[in-house]
Tab-separated table of C-alpha atoms in Angstrom:
chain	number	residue	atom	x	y	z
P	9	UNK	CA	2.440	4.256	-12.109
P	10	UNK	CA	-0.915	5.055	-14.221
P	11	UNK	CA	-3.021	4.385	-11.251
P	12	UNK	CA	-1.189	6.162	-9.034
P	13	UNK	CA	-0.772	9.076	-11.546
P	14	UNK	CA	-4.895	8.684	-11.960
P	15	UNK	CA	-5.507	8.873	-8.160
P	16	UNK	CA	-3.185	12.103	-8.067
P	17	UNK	CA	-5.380	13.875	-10.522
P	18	UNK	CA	-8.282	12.641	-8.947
P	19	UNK	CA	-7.128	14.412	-5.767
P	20	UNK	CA	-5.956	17.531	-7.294
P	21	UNK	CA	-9.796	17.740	-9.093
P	22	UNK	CA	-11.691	17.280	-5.801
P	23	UNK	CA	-9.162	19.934	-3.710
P	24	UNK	CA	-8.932	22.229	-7.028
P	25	UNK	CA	-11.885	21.370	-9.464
P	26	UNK	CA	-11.388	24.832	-11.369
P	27	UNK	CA	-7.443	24.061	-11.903
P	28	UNK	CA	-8.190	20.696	-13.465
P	29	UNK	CA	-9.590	22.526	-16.261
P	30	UNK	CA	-6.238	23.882	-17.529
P	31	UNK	CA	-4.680	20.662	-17.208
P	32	UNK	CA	-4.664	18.743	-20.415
P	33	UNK	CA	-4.328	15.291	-20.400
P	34	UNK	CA	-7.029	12.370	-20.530
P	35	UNK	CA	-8.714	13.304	-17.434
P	36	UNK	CA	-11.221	15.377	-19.365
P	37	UNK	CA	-12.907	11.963	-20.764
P	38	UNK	CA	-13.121	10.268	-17.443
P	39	UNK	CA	-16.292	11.662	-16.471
P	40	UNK	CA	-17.919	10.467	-20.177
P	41	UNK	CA	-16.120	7.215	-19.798
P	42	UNK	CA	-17.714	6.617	-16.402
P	43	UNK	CA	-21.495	7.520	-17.881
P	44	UNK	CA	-21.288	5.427	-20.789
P	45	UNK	CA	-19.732	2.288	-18.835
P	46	UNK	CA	-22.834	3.395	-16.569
P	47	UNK	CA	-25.647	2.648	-19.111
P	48	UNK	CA	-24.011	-0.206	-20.454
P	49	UNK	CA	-24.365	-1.686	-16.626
P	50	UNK	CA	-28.024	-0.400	-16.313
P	51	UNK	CA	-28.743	-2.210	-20.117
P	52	UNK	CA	-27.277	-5.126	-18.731
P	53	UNK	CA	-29.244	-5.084	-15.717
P	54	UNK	CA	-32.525	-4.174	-17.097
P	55	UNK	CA	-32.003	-7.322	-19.436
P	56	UNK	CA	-31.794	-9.144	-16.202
P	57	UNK	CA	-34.408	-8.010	-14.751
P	58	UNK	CA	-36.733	-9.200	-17.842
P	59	UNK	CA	-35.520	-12.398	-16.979
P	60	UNK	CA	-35.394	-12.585	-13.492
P	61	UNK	CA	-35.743	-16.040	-11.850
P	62	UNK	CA	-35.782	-15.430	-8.073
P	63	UNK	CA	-35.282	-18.666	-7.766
P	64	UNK	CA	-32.167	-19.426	-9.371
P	65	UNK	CA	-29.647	-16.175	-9.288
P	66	UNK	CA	-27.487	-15.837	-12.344
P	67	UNK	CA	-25.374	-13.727	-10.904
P	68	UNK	CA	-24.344	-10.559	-9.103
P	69	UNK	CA	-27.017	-8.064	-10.648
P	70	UNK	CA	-29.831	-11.032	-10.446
P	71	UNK	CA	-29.018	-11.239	-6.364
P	72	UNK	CA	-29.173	-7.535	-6.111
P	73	UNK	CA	-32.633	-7.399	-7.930
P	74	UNK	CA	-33.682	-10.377	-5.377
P	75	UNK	CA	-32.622	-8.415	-2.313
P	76	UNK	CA	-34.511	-5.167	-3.678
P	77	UNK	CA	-37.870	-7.058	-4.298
P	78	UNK	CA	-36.940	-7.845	-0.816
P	79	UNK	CA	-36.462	-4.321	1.004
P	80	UNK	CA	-38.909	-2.539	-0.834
P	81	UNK	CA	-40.521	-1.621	2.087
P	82	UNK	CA	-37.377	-0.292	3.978
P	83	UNK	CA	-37.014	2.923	4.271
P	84	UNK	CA	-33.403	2.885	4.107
P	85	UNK	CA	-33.339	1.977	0.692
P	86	UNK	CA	-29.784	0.811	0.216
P	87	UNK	CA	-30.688	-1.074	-2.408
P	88	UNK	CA	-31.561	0.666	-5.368
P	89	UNK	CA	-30.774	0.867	-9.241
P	90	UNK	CA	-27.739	3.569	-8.994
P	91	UNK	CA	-25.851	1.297	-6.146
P	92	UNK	CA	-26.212	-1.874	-8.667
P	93	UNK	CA	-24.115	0.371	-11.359
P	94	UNK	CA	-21.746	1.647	-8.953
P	95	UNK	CA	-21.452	-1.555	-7.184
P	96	UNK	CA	-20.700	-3.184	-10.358
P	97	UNK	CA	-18.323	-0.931	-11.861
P	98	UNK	CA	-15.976	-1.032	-8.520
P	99	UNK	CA	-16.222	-4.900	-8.912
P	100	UNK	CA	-15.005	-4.364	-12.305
P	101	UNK	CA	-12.299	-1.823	-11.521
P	102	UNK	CA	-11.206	-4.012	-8.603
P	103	UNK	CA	-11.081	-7.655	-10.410
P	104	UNK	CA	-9.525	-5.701	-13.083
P	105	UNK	CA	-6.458	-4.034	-11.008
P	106	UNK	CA	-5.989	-6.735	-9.255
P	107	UNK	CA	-5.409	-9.413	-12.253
P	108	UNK	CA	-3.675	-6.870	-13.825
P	109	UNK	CA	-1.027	-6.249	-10.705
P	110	UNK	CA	-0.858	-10.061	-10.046
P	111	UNK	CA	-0.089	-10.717	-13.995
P	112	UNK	CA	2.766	-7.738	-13.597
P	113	UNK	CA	3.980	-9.177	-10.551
P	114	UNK	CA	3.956	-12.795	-11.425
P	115	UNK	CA	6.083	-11.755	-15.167
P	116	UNK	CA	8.783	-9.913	-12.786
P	117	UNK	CA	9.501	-13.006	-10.745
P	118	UNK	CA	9.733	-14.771	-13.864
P	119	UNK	CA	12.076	-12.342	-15.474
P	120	UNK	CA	14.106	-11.823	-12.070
P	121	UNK	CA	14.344	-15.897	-12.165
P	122	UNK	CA	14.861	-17.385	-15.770
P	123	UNK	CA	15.545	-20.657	-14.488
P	124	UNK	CA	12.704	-21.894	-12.725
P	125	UNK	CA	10.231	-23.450	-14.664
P	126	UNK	CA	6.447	-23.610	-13.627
């Protein structure tokens, strides 16, 4: 219901940005929230990027900095610093809903069905 609630405002600020001013609520911190989770991903990834061993990815943000030593000479440039944060905060936001909706789910089969045991 929060996520759906979230999504509403989320609408009603891109149709009607100047009406989302008079609406209180937490929305007003969402915009602050998202630049300080933000930095903390670009600290992170600067870190890893000190101690970058192209030969042996840690993770995510060590195969992104691979693939832009890589396409530095593109023109597209897809691959850049601001996609790593944003990339990284939907993976976030996404591994996050998802355990979260599979935990809620999982607890109202048990509930509906006290008598089967795991």
């Amino acid at each position: 219901m929060c996520v759906h609630l979230f999504c509403f405002l989320l609408y009603l600020s891109n149709v009607f940005p100047f009406f989302m001013d008079f609406i209180p609520g937490l929305h007003h911190r969402v915009l602050s929230n998202n630049i300080k989770a933000s930095e903390f991903v670009l600290e992170e990834a600067k870190e890893h990027e000190a101690t970058l061993d192209p030969s042996s990815p840690r993770d995510f943000i060590d195969c992104f900095y691979i693939k832009i030593d890589q396409d530095k000479d593109n023109d597209k440039l897809e691959f850049i610093i601001e996609n790593l944060a944003i990339c990284v905060l939907d993976l976030f936001g996404a591994g996050t809903e998802t355990t979260s909706t599979t935990l809620r789910y999982v607890l109202l089969i048990l509930q509906k069905y006290p008598k089967i045991e795991v």
